[in-house]
PDB file of C-alpha atoms in Angstrom:
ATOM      1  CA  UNK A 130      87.095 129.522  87.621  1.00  0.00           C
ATOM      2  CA  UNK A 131      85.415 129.389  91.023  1.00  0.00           C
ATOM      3  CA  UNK A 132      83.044 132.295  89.746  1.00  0.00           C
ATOM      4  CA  UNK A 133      81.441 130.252  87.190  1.00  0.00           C
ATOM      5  CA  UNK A 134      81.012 127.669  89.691  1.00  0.00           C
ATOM      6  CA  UNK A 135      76.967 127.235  90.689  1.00  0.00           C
ATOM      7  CA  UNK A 136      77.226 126.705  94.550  1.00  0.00           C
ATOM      8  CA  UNK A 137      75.229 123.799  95.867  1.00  0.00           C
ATOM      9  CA  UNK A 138      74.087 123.838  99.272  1.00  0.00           C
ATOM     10  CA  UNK A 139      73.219 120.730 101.342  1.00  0.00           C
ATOM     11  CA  UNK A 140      69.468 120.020 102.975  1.00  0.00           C
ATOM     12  CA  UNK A 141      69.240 118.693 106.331  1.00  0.00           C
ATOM     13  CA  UNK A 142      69.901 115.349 105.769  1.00  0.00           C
ATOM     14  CA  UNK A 143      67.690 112.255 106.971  1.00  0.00           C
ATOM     15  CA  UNK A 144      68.443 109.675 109.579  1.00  0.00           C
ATOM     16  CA  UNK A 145      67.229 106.510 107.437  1.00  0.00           C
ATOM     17  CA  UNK A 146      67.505 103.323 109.860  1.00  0.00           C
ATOM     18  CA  UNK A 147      69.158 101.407 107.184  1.00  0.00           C
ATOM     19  CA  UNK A 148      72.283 103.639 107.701  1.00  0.00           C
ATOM     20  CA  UNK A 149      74.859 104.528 110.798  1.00  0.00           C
ATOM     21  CA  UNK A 150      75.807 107.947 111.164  1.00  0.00           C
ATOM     22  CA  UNK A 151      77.974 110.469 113.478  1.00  0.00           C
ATOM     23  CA  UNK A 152      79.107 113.845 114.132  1.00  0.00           C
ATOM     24  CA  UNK A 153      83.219 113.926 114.518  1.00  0.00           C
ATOM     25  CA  UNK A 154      84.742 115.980 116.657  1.00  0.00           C
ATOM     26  CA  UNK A 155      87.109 116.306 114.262  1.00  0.00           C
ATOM     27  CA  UNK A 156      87.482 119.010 111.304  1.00  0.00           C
ATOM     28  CA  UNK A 157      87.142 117.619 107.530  1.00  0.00           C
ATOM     29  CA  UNK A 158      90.998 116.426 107.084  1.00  0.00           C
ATOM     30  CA  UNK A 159      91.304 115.306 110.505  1.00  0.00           C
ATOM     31  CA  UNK A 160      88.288 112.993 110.329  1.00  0.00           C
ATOM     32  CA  UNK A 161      89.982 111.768 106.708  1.00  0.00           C
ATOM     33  CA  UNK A 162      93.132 111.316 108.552  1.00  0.00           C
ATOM     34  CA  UNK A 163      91.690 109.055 111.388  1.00  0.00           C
ATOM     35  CA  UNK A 164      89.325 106.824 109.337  1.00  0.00           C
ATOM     36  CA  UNK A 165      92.406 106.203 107.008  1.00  0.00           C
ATOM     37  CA  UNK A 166      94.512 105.487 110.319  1.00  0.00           C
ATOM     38  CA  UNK A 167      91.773 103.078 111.132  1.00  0.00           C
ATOM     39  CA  UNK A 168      91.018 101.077 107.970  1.00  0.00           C
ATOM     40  CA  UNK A 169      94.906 100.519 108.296  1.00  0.00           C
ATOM     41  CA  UNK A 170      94.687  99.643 111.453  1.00  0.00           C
ATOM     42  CA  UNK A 171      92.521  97.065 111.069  1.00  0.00           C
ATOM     43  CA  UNK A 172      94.372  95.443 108.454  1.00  0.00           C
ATOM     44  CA  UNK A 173      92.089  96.817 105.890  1.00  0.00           C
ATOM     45  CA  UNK A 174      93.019  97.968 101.931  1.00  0.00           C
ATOM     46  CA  UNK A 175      91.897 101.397 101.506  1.00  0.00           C
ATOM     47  CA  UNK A 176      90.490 100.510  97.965  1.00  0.00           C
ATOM     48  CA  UNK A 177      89.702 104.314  96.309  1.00  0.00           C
ATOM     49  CA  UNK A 178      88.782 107.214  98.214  1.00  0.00           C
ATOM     50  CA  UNK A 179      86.269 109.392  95.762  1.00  0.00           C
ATOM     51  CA  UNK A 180      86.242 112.847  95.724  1.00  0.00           C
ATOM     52  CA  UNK A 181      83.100 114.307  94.852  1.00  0.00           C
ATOM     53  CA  UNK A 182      83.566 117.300  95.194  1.00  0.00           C
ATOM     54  CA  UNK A 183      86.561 117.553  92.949  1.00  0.00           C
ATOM     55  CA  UNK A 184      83.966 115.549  90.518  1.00  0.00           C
ATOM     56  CA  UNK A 185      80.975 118.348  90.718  1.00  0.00           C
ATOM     57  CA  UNK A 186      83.859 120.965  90.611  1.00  0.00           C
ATOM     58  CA  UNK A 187      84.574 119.907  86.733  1.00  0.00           C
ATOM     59  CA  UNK A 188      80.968 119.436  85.951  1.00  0.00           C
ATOM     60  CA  UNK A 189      80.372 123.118  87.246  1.00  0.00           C
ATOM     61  CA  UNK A 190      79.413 122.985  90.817  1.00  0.00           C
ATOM     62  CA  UNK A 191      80.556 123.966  94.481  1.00  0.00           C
ATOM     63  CA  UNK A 192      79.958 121.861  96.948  1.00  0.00           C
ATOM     64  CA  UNK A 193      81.128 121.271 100.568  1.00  0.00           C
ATOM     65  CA  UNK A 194      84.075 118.860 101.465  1.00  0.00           C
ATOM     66  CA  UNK A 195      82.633 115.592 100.765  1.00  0.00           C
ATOM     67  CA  UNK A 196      85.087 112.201 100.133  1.00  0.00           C
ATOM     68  CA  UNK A 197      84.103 108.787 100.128  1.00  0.00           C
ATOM     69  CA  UNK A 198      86.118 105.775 101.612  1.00  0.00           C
ATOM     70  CA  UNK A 199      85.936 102.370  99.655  1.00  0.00           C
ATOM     71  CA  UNK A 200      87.793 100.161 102.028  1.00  0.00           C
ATOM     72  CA  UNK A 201      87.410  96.044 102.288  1.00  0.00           C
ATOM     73  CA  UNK A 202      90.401  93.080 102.336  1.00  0.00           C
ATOM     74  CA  UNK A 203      90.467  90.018 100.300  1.00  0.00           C
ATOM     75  CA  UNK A 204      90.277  87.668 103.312  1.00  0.00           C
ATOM     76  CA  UNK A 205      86.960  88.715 103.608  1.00  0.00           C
ATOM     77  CA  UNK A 206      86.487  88.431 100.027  1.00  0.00           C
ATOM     78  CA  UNK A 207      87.206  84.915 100.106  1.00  0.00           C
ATOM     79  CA  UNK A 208      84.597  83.996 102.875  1.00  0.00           C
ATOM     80  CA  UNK A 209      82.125  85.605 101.438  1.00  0.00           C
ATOM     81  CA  UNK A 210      82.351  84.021  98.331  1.00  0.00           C
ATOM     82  CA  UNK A 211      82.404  80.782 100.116  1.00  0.00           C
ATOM     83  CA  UNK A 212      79.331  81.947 101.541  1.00  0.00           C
ATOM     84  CA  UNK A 213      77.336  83.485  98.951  1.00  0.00           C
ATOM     85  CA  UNK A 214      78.798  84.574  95.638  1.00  0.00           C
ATOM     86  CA  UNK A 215      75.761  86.853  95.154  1.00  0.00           C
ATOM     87  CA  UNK A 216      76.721  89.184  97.956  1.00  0.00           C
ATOM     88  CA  UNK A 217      80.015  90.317  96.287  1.00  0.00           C
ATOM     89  CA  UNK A 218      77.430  93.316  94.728  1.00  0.00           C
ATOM     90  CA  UNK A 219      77.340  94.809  98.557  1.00  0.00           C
ATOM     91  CA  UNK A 220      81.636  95.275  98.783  1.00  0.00           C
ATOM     92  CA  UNK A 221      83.897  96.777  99.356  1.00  0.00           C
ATOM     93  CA  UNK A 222      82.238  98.752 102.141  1.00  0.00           C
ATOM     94  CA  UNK A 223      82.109 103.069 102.167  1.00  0.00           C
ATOM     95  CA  UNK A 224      82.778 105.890 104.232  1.00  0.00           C
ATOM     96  CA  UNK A 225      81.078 109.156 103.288  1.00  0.00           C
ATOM     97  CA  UNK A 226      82.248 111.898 104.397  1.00  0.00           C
ATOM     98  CA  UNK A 227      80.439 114.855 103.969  1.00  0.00           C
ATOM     99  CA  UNK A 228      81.126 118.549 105.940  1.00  0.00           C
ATOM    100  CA  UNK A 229      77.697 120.328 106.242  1.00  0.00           C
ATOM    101  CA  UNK A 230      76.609 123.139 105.716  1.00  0.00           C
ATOM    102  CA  UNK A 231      77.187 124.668 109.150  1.00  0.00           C
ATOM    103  CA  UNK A 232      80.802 123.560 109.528  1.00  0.00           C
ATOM    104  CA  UNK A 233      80.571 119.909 111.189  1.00  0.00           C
ATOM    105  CA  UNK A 234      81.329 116.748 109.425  1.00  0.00           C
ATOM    106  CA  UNK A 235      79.676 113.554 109.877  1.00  0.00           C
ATOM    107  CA  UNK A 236      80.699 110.193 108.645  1.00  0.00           C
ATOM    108  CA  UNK A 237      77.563 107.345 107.688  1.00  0.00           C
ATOM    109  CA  UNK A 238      78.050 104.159 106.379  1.00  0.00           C
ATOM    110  CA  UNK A 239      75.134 101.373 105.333  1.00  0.00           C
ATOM    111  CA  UNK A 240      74.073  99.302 108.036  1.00  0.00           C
ATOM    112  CA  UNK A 241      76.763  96.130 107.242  1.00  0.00           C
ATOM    113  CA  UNK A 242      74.652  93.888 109.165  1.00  0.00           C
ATOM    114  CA  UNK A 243      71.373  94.824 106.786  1.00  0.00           C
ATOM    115  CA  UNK A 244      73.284  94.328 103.526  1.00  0.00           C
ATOM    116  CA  UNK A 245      74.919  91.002 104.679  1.00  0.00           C
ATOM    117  CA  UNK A 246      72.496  89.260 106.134  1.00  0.00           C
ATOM    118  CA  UNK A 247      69.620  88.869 103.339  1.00  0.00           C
ATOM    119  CA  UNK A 248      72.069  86.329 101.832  1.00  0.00           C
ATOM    120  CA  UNK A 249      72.460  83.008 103.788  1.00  0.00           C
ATOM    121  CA  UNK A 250      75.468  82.275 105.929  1.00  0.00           C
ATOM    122  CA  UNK A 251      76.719  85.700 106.063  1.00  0.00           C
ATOM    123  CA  UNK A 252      75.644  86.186 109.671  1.00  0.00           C
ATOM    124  CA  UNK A 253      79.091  85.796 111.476  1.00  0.00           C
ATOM    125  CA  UNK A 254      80.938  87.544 108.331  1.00  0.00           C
ATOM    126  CA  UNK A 255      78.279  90.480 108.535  1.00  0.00           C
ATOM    127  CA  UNK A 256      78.527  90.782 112.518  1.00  0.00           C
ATOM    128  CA  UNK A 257      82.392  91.020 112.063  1.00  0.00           C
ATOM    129  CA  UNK A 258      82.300  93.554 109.505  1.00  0.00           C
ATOM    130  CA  UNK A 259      79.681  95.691 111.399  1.00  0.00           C
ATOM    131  CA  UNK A 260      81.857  95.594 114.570  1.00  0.00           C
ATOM    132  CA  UNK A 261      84.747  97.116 112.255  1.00  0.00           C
ATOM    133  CA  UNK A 262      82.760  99.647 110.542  1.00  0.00           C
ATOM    134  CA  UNK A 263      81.377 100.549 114.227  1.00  0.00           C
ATOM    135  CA  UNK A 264      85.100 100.625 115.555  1.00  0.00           C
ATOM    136  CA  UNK A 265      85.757 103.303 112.320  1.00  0.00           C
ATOM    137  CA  UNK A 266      83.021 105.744 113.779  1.00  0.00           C
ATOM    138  CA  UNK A 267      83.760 105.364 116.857  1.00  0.00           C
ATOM    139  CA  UNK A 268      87.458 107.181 116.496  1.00  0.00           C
ATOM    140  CA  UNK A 269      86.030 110.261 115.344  1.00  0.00           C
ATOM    141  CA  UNK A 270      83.012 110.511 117.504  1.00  0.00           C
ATOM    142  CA  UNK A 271      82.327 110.809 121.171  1.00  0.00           C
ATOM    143  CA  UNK A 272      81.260 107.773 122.899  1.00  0.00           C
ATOM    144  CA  UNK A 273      77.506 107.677 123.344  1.00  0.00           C
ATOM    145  CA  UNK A 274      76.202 108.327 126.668  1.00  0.00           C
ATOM    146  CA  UNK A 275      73.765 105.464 127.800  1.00  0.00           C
ATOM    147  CA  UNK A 276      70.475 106.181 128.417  1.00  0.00           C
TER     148      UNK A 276
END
């Protein structure tokens, strides 16, 4: 079946500033591995990992390793409805995970604190939730050096 596959090959991809993104040090399963360690960790619900490219596979293309991580908790849930019904459209929160095309894998997520905080009162909710999804990264990616 793979033969009739059309092969899709990733461009460079962008840094937009309204996204957070990293290189792990890890391989593709590995990085899977220690994100879904993490969410756990941090007393999260792994909502639905997506696999796209299983997805593009039946629709008749290769592509890279690529999953996405849907991860959020109801406690969080429940203060941000308390907050601001209207901001239930920005959860749960993702994980992509994409390998590229010359073997590393990087992990983005949107910036938490962008989403959250164009709704009022989400400030503390959206600085907690950043810190976590900045935590996640963090496990598969060398500490930054400061400048």
């Amino acid at each position: 079946m793979t033969d009739m596959l059309q092969a899709v090959f990733s461009a460079t991809a962008s840094s937009p500033p309204f996204q957070a993104v990293v290189t792990s040090t890890l391989d593709f399963e590995g990085t899977l591995a220690r994100l879904k360690q993490g969410i756990e960790a941090a007393d999260l619900w792994l909502i639905q990992e997506i696999d796209p490219q299983m997805l593009l596979r039946r629709g008749g293309y290769l592509i890279a390793p690529a999953r996405q991580l849907l991860f959020f908790h109801p406690r969080y849930v429940v203060r941000l409805l308390a907050a601001d019904p209207a901001a239930v459209v920005e959860i749960p929160l993702k994980l992509v995970v994409l390998q590229m095309p010359d073997g590393s894998v990087t992990v983005r997520h949107a910036d938490v604190r962008a989403q959250l905080d164009r709704y009022p009162g989400m400030h503390a909710l959206a600085d907690e939730l950043a810190a976590i999804s900045a935590r996640l990264l963090a496990s598969v990616a060398p500490p930054i050096a400061p400048v």
